[in-house]
């Protein structure tokens, strides 16, 4: 039987966030929000800020530091990420700060344990009431059971899993560089619409998908909604659930998806395969396949997102205006220009897709290894890194 200890025993600090909405500012101190925490990491590419006065109020209970772990309490629940060294930040709403007790718990081991199916099941299920949980309360969180290993073996487990994480991070960095390269090529050739020989608007090169697909034909990897699309142009993770409706919007290889809710989060996905999306996601279909990479590069640009945000409707939950979006000015490349651009763009998009696919495989390996390492089924002492 696996020896376990509770979060309360493994951590020196378990601190709830302030139960108030931060005062938002354009610059200042970073506020970590739920949408920044996905897949075991905290994404600081699109940060939110508060001023010094409200920052001090939000760190009264504890000042977050490098190596601390944040876990979300709801919407979504149970997402975790570690604060990197050198980042000054405070908690937003609906999250908890955890600090591993260094005498008995390795912080990376705690991070990986919280992502395991064993702990995630406890997070979503209350043993006391036998019901599913919609809000992770502190008493429930403190009693979550973590498989316990001696500290030296925890560190060995962490080292193994961190090797996979480092390879995953390398692929992310490569993809970021490739995306920047593609944007540089795009802007050099087509960025200044006023210089183009032929000019038009977005509707000249694309339309919104009106096709439908049966939800039964989709899975967690081929369905996209604003929940599983990542901010900061970071693609998407697997969907937690599929819609209950029999059909949804069909998307095809070469389409570009953009979340239409709060467009300032810049959630965008290039479709490498046939898939489906929710009604909260706009599916842009190129008028001809040759425009696929050009369309994606146009929509990926910060200038387009600024245009979309400027025309969005609503305050609390702004949405892009579908008609306004389609009048976005674009250059209309010649056939020769498109052929030359595609010779660079399609190999870049293919490599980005390949790296993301590898990261998904690495994630599967990690999830498979974790319970075996924690239970002792695989002896970590026999593994040499």
Short mmCIF file of C-alpha atoms in Angstrom, two decimals:
data_model
loop_
_atom_site.label_atom_id
_atom_site.label_comp_id
_atom_site.label_asym_id
_atom_site.label_seq_id
_atom_site.Cartn_x
_atom_site.Cartn_y
_atom_site.Cartn_z
CA UNK A 1 0.00 0.00 0.00
CA UNK A 2 1.30 3.45 -0.94
CA UNK A 3 2.22 5.67 2.01
CA UNK A 4 0.57 9.08 1.74
CA UNK A 5 0.71 12.40 3.49
CA UNK A 6 -1.67 15.31 3.26
CA UNK A 7 -1.03 18.65 1.59
CA UNK A 8 -1.16 20.20 5.06
CA UNK A 9 1.67 17.91 6.18
CA UNK A 10 3.74 18.39 3.02
CA UNK A 11 3.48 22.18 2.87
CA UNK A 12 4.74 24.92 5.17
CA UNK A 13 2.25 27.39 3.68
CA UNK A 14 -1.30 26.93 2.38
CA UNK A 15 -2.68 30.43 1.77
CA UNK A 16 -5.98 31.35 0.17
CA UNK A 17 -6.10 34.31 -2.21
CA UNK A 18 -7.79 37.61 -1.25
CA UNK A 19 -11.52 37.37 -1.90
CA UNK A 20 -11.68 40.60 -3.86
CA UNK A 21 -11.21 41.71 -7.45
CA UNK A 22 -7.82 43.34 -8.02
CA UNK A 23 -7.66 46.94 -9.16
CA UNK A 24 -6.44 46.59 -12.71
CA UNK A 25 -3.77 48.89 -14.13
CA UNK A 26 -1.97 49.11 -17.47
CA UNK A 27 1.42 48.49 -15.83
CA UNK A 28 2.70 47.72 -12.35
CA UNK A 29 2.93 44.46 -10.38
CA UNK A 30 1.84 41.22 -12.01
CA UNK A 31 -1.41 39.57 -10.90
CA UNK A 32 -1.65 35.85 -11.70
CA UNK A 33 -5.09 34.97 -13.06
CA UNK A 34 -6.73 31.58 -13.59
CA UNK A 35 -6.36 31.79 -17.35
CA UNK A 36 -2.56 32.13 -16.91
CA UNK A 37 -2.33 28.64 -15.36
CA UNK A 38 -2.46 25.72 -17.78
CA UNK A 39 -0.80 22.32 -18.15
CA UNK A 40 1.44 22.62 -15.10
CA UNK A 41 2.91 26.02 -15.89
CA UNK A 42 2.15 29.70 -15.47
CA UNK A 43 2.07 31.70 -18.68
CA UNK A 44 3.35 35.24 -18.17
CA UNK A 45 3.22 36.18 -21.86
CA UNK A 46 0.00 38.24 -21.44
CA UNK A 47 0.20 39.50 -17.84
CA UNK A 48 -2.34 41.54 -15.91
CA UNK A 49 -1.23 44.26 -13.48
CA UNK A 50 -2.20 46.13 -10.34
CA UNK A 51 -0.60 49.10 -8.58
CA UNK A 52 1.80 48.98 -5.61
CA UNK A 53 -0.87 49.84 -3.03
CA UNK A 54 -3.20 47.01 -4.01
CA UNK A 55 -0.25 44.65 -4.53
CA UNK A 56 0.76 45.15 -0.89
CA UNK A 57 -2.79 44.39 0.21
CA UNK A 58 -2.82 41.14 -1.76
CA UNK A 59 0.44 39.80 -0.28
CA UNK A 60 -0.41 40.41 3.40
CA UNK A 61 -0.93 36.71 4.10
CA UNK A 62 2.15 35.59 2.13
CA UNK A 63 4.46 36.93 -0.54
CA UNK A 64 4.68 34.52 -3.49
CA UNK A 65 8.23 33.48 -4.28
CA UNK A 66 10.06 31.36 -6.83
CA UNK A 67 9.27 27.67 -6.39
CA UNK A 68 5.85 28.28 -4.83
CA UNK A 69 2.93 26.51 -6.47
CA UNK A 70 -0.42 28.07 -7.35
CA UNK A 71 -3.50 25.87 -7.62
CA UNK A 72 -6.83 27.10 -8.96
CA UNK A 73 -9.96 26.65 -6.86
CA UNK A 74 -12.55 26.95 -9.62
CA UNK A 75 -13.15 27.95 -13.23
CA UNK A 76 -11.17 25.79 -13.89
CA UNK A 77 -10.43 23.78 -10.75
CA UNK A 78 -7.18 21.96 -10.00
CA UNK A 79 -4.87 23.61 -12.53
CA UNK A 80 -1.38 24.10 -11.10
CA UNK A 81 1.76 25.99 -11.96
CA UNK A 82 5.05 26.93 -10.32
CA UNK A 83 6.21 30.52 -9.91
CA UNK A 84 9.62 30.87 -11.59
CA UNK A 85 12.53 32.57 -9.87
CA UNK A 86 12.82 36.30 -10.43
CA UNK A 87 9.08 36.95 -10.90
CA UNK A 88 7.34 39.38 -8.52
CA UNK A 89 3.61 38.69 -8.49
CA UNK A 90 0.48 38.33 -6.39
CA UNK A 91 -2.58 36.12 -6.59
CA UNK A 92 -5.77 37.05 -8.37
CA UNK A 93 -9.02 35.37 -7.37
CA UNK A 94 -10.04 31.72 -6.92
CA UNK A 95 -6.56 30.31 -6.29
CA UNK A 96 -4.34 29.12 -3.45
CA UNK A 97 -0.60 29.48 -2.79
CA UNK A 98 1.29 26.35 -1.72
CA UNK A 99 4.86 26.26 -0.44
CA UNK A 100 6.47 22.85 -0.01
CA UNK A 101 8.10 22.17 3.35
CA UNK A 102 11.76 21.76 2.24
CA UNK A 103 12.48 19.29 5.05
CA UNK A 104 10.06 16.67 3.75
CA UNK A 105 8.86 17.74 0.29
CA UNK A 106 10.51 18.65 -3.01
CA UNK A 107 8.57 21.45 -4.69
CA UNK A 108 8.78 19.86 -8.15
CA UNK A 109 7.60 16.54 -6.73
CA UNK A 110 4.62 18.36 -5.24
CA UNK A 111 3.92 20.05 -8.58
CA UNK A 112 3.93 16.76 -10.50
CA UNK A 113 1.94 14.96 -7.80
CA UNK A 114 -0.82 17.56 -7.98
CA UNK A 115 -1.10 16.89 -11.73
CA UNK A 116 -1.42 13.12 -11.28
CA UNK A 117 -4.74 11.36 -11.83
CA UNK A 118 -4.56 10.09 -8.25
CA UNK A 119 -4.64 13.62 -6.81
CA UNK A 120 -6.82 15.15 -9.52
CA UNK A 121 -9.51 12.59 -8.70
CA UNK A 122 -9.39 13.67 -5.06
CA UNK A 123 -9.66 17.30 -6.11
CA UNK A 124 -12.86 16.71 -8.07
CA UNK A 125 -14.42 14.20 -5.66
CA UNK A 126 -15.28 14.61 -1.99
CA UNK A 127 -14.81 11.40 0.00
CA UNK A 128 -16.80 12.83 2.87
CA UNK A 129 -19.98 13.45 0.88
CA UNK A 130 -19.47 11.14 -2.09
CA UNK A 131 -20.22 13.97 -4.51
CA UNK A 132 -18.35 15.89 -7.15
CA UNK A 133 -16.81 19.19 -6.07
CA UNK A 134 -17.28 22.46 -7.96
CA UNK A 135 -15.13 24.60 -5.67
CA UNK A 136 -11.87 23.51 -4.06
CA UNK A 137 -12.16 24.74 -0.49
CA UNK A 138 -9.16 25.06 1.82
CA UNK A 139 -10.17 22.25 4.25
CA UNK A 140 -10.62 19.87 1.31
CA UNK A 141 -7.36 21.01 -0.30
CA UNK A 142 -5.36 20.56 2.91
CA UNK A 143 -6.53 16.95 3.23
CA UNK A 144 -5.58 15.89 -0.29
CA UNK A 145 -3.31 12.85 -0.06
CA UNK A 146 0.09 12.91 -1.79
CA UNK A 147 2.02 9.63 -2.29
CA UNK A 148 4.99 9.98 0.04
CA UNK A 149 8.58 9.05 -0.75
CA UNK A 150 11.79 9.90 1.13
CA UNK A 151 13.06 13.32 0.07
CA UNK A 152 16.02 11.87 -1.85
CA UNK A 153 13.70 9.72 -3.98
CA UNK A 154 11.30 12.61 -4.48
CA UNK A 155 14.19 14.54 -6.00
CA UNK A 156 15.08 11.61 -8.24
CA UNK A 157 11.49 11.41 -9.49
CA UNK A 158 11.49 15.16 -10.07
CA UNK A 159 14.77 14.99 -12.01
CA UNK A 160 13.37 12.35 -14.36
CA UNK A 161 10.19 14.27 -15.02
CA UNK A 162 12.02 17.58 -15.35
CA UNK A 163 14.06 16.10 -18.23
CA UNK A 164 10.78 15.64 -20.09
CA UNK A 165 9.66 19.13 -19.09
CA UNK A 166 12.93 20.66 -20.30
CA UNK A 167 12.54 19.01 -23.71
CA UNK A 168 8.95 20.26 -23.82
CA UNK A 169 10.13 23.78 -22.95
CA UNK A 170 12.82 23.63 -25.64
CA UNK A 171 10.13 22.82 -28.19
CA UNK A 172 8.04 25.75 -26.94
CA UNK A 173 10.98 28.13 -27.34
CA UNK A 174 11.73 26.81 -30.82
CA UNK A 175 8.09 27.29 -31.78
CA UNK A 176 8.07 30.83 -30.42
CA UNK A 177 11.13 31.61 -32.53
CA UNK A 178 9.59 30.01 -35.61
CA UNK A 179 6.37 31.99 -35.11
CA UNK A 180 8.39 35.22 -34.81
CA UNK A 181 10.32 34.32 -37.95
CA UNK A 182 7.11 33.74 -39.89
CA UNK A 183 5.71 37.05 -38.68
CA UNK A 184 8.92 38.85 -39.66
CA UNK A 185 8.69 37.44 -43.20
CA UNK A 186 4.99 38.33 -43.38
CA UNK A 187 5.47 41.91 -42.17
CA UNK A 188 8.44 42.51 -44.46
CA UNK A 189 6.41 41.51 -47.51
CA UNK A 190 2.82 42.39 -46.68
CA UNK A 191 2.80 44.35 -43.41
CA UNK A 192 2.32 47.81 -44.92
CA UNK A 193 -0.96 47.51 -46.81
CA UNK A 194 -0.59 51.03 -48.23
CA UNK A 195 2.41 49.87 -50.28
CA UNK A 196 0.65 46.86 -51.80
CA UNK A 197 -0.12 46.91 -55.52
CA UNK A 198 -3.52 45.35 -54.82
CA UNK A 199 -5.42 46.13 -51.63
CA UNK A 200 -8.58 44.68 -50.16
CA UNK A 201 -10.24 43.58 -46.95
CA UNK A 202 -10.24 40.34 -44.98
CA UNK A 203 -13.44 39.05 -46.60
CA UNK A 204 -11.55 38.97 -49.93
CA UNK A 205 -9.37 36.10 -48.68
CA UNK A 206 -11.62 34.24 -46.22
CA UNK A 207 -15.09 33.60 -44.84
CA UNK A 208 -16.54 32.17 -41.64
CA UNK A 209 -17.09 28.43 -41.72
CA UNK A 210 -20.74 27.45 -42.07
CA UNK A 211 -20.06 23.73 -42.25
CA UNK A 212 -21.27 21.42 -39.48
CA UNK A 213 -19.73 18.31 -37.94
CA UNK A 214 -21.28 15.69 -35.68
CA UNK A 215 -19.92 15.99 -32.14
CA UNK A 216 -19.68 12.18 -32.11
CA UNK A 217 -16.90 12.48 -34.71
CA UNK A 218 -14.79 14.74 -32.46
CA UNK A 219 -12.56 14.04 -29.48
CA UNK A 220 -10.65 16.02 -26.87
CA UNK A 221 -7.84 16.71 -29.37
CA UNK A 222 -10.07 17.86 -32.23
CA UNK A 223 -12.53 20.14 -30.42
CA UNK A 224 -11.67 23.76 -29.65
CA UNK A 225 -13.42 26.22 -27.38
CA UNK A 226 -12.33 29.35 -25.56
CA UNK A 227 -11.67 27.14 -22.50
CA UNK A 228 -8.97 24.97 -24.05
CA UNK A 229 -7.41 27.55 -26.39
CA UNK A 230 -4.44 29.15 -24.67
CA UNK A 231 -3.79 32.90 -24.33
CA UNK A 232 -0.78 34.61 -25.82
CA UNK A 233 -0.98 32.70 -29.14
CA UNK A 234 0.12 29.49 -27.38
CA UNK A 235 -2.16 27.12 -29.35
CA UNK A 236 -4.42 24.85 -27.22
CA UNK A 237 -4.59 21.93 -24.85
CA UNK A 238 -6.99 18.99 -24.98
CA UNK A 239 -10.62 19.84 -24.30
CA UNK A 240 -11.96 18.84 -20.89
CA UNK A 241 -15.36 18.03 -22.38
CA UNK A 242 -17.32 18.02 -25.63
CA UNK A 243 -20.54 19.96 -26.28
CA UNK A 244 -23.87 18.32 -25.53
CA UNK A 245 -25.38 19.46 -28.84
CA UNK A 246 -25.45 16.89 -31.68
CA UNK A 247 -23.50 19.16 -34.05
CA UNK A 248 -21.04 22.04 -33.94
CA UNK A 249 -19.02 24.18 -36.38
CA UNK A 250 -16.79 22.13 -38.67
CA UNK A 251 -13.22 23.29 -39.32
CA UNK A 252 -10.84 22.00 -41.98
CA UNK A 253 -7.11 21.75 -42.51
CA UNK A 254 -5.81 25.24 -43.29
CA UNK A 255 -8.49 27.09 -41.33
CA UNK A 256 -7.58 29.51 -38.55
CA UNK A 257 -9.45 29.61 -35.23
CA UNK A 258 -9.67 32.65 -32.94
CA UNK A 259 -11.53 32.83 -29.64
CA UNK A 260 -14.16 35.55 -29.97
CA UNK A 261 -14.51 36.08 -26.20
CA UNK A 262 -12.12 38.66 -24.75
CA UNK A 263 -10.04 38.86 -27.93
CA UNK A 264 -7.27 40.68 -26.04
CA UNK A 265 -6.19 37.24 -24.77
CA UNK A 266 -5.02 36.50 -28.34
CA UNK A 267 -6.14 32.87 -28.54
CA UNK A 268 -5.39 31.52 -32.02
CA UNK A 269 -4.95 28.05 -33.54
CA UNK A 270 -3.95 26.95 -37.05
CA UNK A 271 -5.86 23.81 -38.08
CA UNK A 272 -3.51 21.05 -39.21
CA UNK A 273 -6.39 18.56 -39.42
CA UNK A 274 -10.16 18.51 -39.70
CA UNK A 275 -11.73 19.46 -36.36
CA UNK A 276 -14.62 21.33 -34.74
CA UNK A 277 -15.11 24.42 -32.61
CA UNK A 278 -17.64 26.03 -30.31
CA UNK A 279 -19.85 28.99 -31.15
CA UNK A 280 -17.51 31.17 -29.07
CA UNK A 281 -14.71 30.52 -31.57
CA UNK A 282 -14.48 32.09 -35.03
CA UNK A 283 -13.39 29.70 -37.77
CA UNK A 284 -11.79 31.56 -40.70
CA UNK A 285 -11.74 29.52 -43.92
CA UNK A 286 -9.46 30.72 -46.76
CA UNK A 287 -11.22 31.27 -50.08
CA UNK A 288 -8.51 29.12 -51.66
CA UNK A 289 -6.09 26.65 -49.97
CA UNK A 290 -3.12 28.69 -51.20
CA UNK A 291 -4.15 31.51 -48.84
CA UNK A 292 -4.09 29.32 -45.69
CA UNK A 293 -0.65 30.34 -44.39
CA UNK A 294 -1.13 33.95 -45.49
CA UNK A 295 -4.51 34.12 -43.70
CA UNK A 296 -3.05 32.66 -40.51
CA UNK A 297 -0.14 35.12 -40.58
CA UNK A 298 -2.54 38.02 -41.12
CA UNK A 299 -4.72 37.01 -38.16
CA UNK A 300 -1.71 36.20 -35.96
CA UNK A 301 -0.40 39.78 -36.14
CA UNK A 302 -0.81 41.99 -33.06
CA UNK A 303 -2.20 44.67 -35.39
CA UNK A 304 -5.14 42.43 -36.25
CA UNK A 305 -5.92 41.65 -32.60
CA UNK A 306 -5.80 45.39 -31.81
CA UNK A 307 -8.30 45.97 -34.64
CA UNK A 308 -10.53 43.18 -33.32
CA UNK A 309 -10.41 44.53 -29.75
CA UNK A 310 -11.20 48.08 -30.93
CA UNK A 311 -14.37 46.85 -32.60
CA UNK A 312 -15.48 44.41 -29.89
CA UNK A 313 -18.83 44.76 -28.15
CA UNK A 314 -19.55 44.47 -24.43
CA UNK A 315 -17.56 45.43 -21.35
CA UNK A 316 -17.49 42.51 -18.90
CA UNK A 317 -17.26 39.84 -21.62
CA UNK A 318 -16.32 41.67 -24.86
CA UNK A 319 -16.78 39.82 -28.14
CA UNK A 320 -15.43 40.61 -31.56
CA UNK A 321 -17.84 42.09 -34.09
CA UNK A 322 -17.97 39.59 -36.96
CA UNK A 323 -18.89 42.20 -39.55
CA UNK A 324 -16.26 44.68 -38.39
CA UNK A 325 -13.59 41.98 -38.41
CA UNK A 326 -14.18 41.24 -42.09
CA UNK A 327 -13.37 44.81 -43.15
CA UNK A 328 -9.81 44.56 -41.79
CA UNK A 329 -7.53 45.96 -44.54
CA UNK A 330 -5.15 43.47 -46.17
CA UNK A 331 -2.73 43.31 -49.05
CA UNK A 332 -3.84 41.02 -51.90
CA UNK A 333 -0.68 39.19 -52.99
CA UNK A 334 -0.06 38.10 -56.55
CA UNK A 335 0.17 34.39 -57.37
CA UNK A 336 3.96 34.69 -57.54
CA UNK A 337 4.11 36.38 -54.12
CA UNK A 338 1.88 33.72 -52.54
CA UNK A 339 3.93 30.87 -54.01
CA UNK A 340 7.17 32.39 -52.68
CA UNK A 341 5.65 33.11 -49.25
CA UNK A 342 4.21 29.59 -48.98
CA UNK A 343 7.58 28.04 -49.76
CA UNK A 344 8.75 29.47 -46.41
CA UNK A 345 5.52 29.52 -44.42
CA UNK A 346 4.22 25.96 -44.85
CA UNK A 347 7.47 24.25 -43.71
CA UNK A 348 7.52 26.55 -40.64
CA UNK A 349 3.89 25.71 -39.79
CA UNK A 350 4.62 22.00 -40.29
CA UNK A 351 7.61 22.14 -37.92
CA UNK A 352 5.57 24.00 -35.29
CA UNK A 353 2.89 21.31 -35.56
CA UNK A 354 5.51 18.55 -35.28
CA UNK A 355 7.00 20.09 -32.12
CA UNK A 356 3.55 20.45 -30.55
CA UNK A 357 2.75 16.83 -31.39
CA UNK A 358 5.99 15.76 -29.73
CA UNK A 359 5.07 17.76 -26.64
CA UNK A 360 1.74 15.94 -26.44
CA UNK A 361 3.59 12.60 -26.60
CA UNK A 362 6.00 13.76 -23.90
CA UNK A 363 3.03 14.75 -21.74
CA UNK A 364 1.55 11.26 -22.21
CA UNK A 365 4.87 9.67 -21.23
CA UNK A 366 5.06 11.88 -18.14
CA UNK A 367 1.52 10.99 -17.10
CA UNK A 368 2.26 7.29 -17.58
CA UNK A 369 5.57 7.41 -15.71
CA UNK A 370 4.39 9.47 -12.76
CA UNK A 371 2.23 6.85 -10.95
CA UNK A 372 4.80 4.13 -11.57
CA UNK A 373 7.61 6.27 -10.14
CA UNK A 374 5.52 7.38 -7.16
CA UNK A 375 4.37 3.85 -6.31
CA UNK A 376 7.85 2.35 -6.61
CA UNK A 377 6.81 0.14 -9.55
CA UNK A 378 9.80 1.70 -11.32
CA UNK A 379 12.86 1.93 -9.06
CA UNK A 380 14.21 5.45 -9.53
CA UNK A 381 17.58 4.45 -8.08
CA UNK A 382 18.25 2.35 -11.20
CA UNK A 383 17.75 5.30 -13.56
CA UNK A 384 20.80 7.32 -14.54
CA UNK A 385 20.30 10.79 -16.00
#
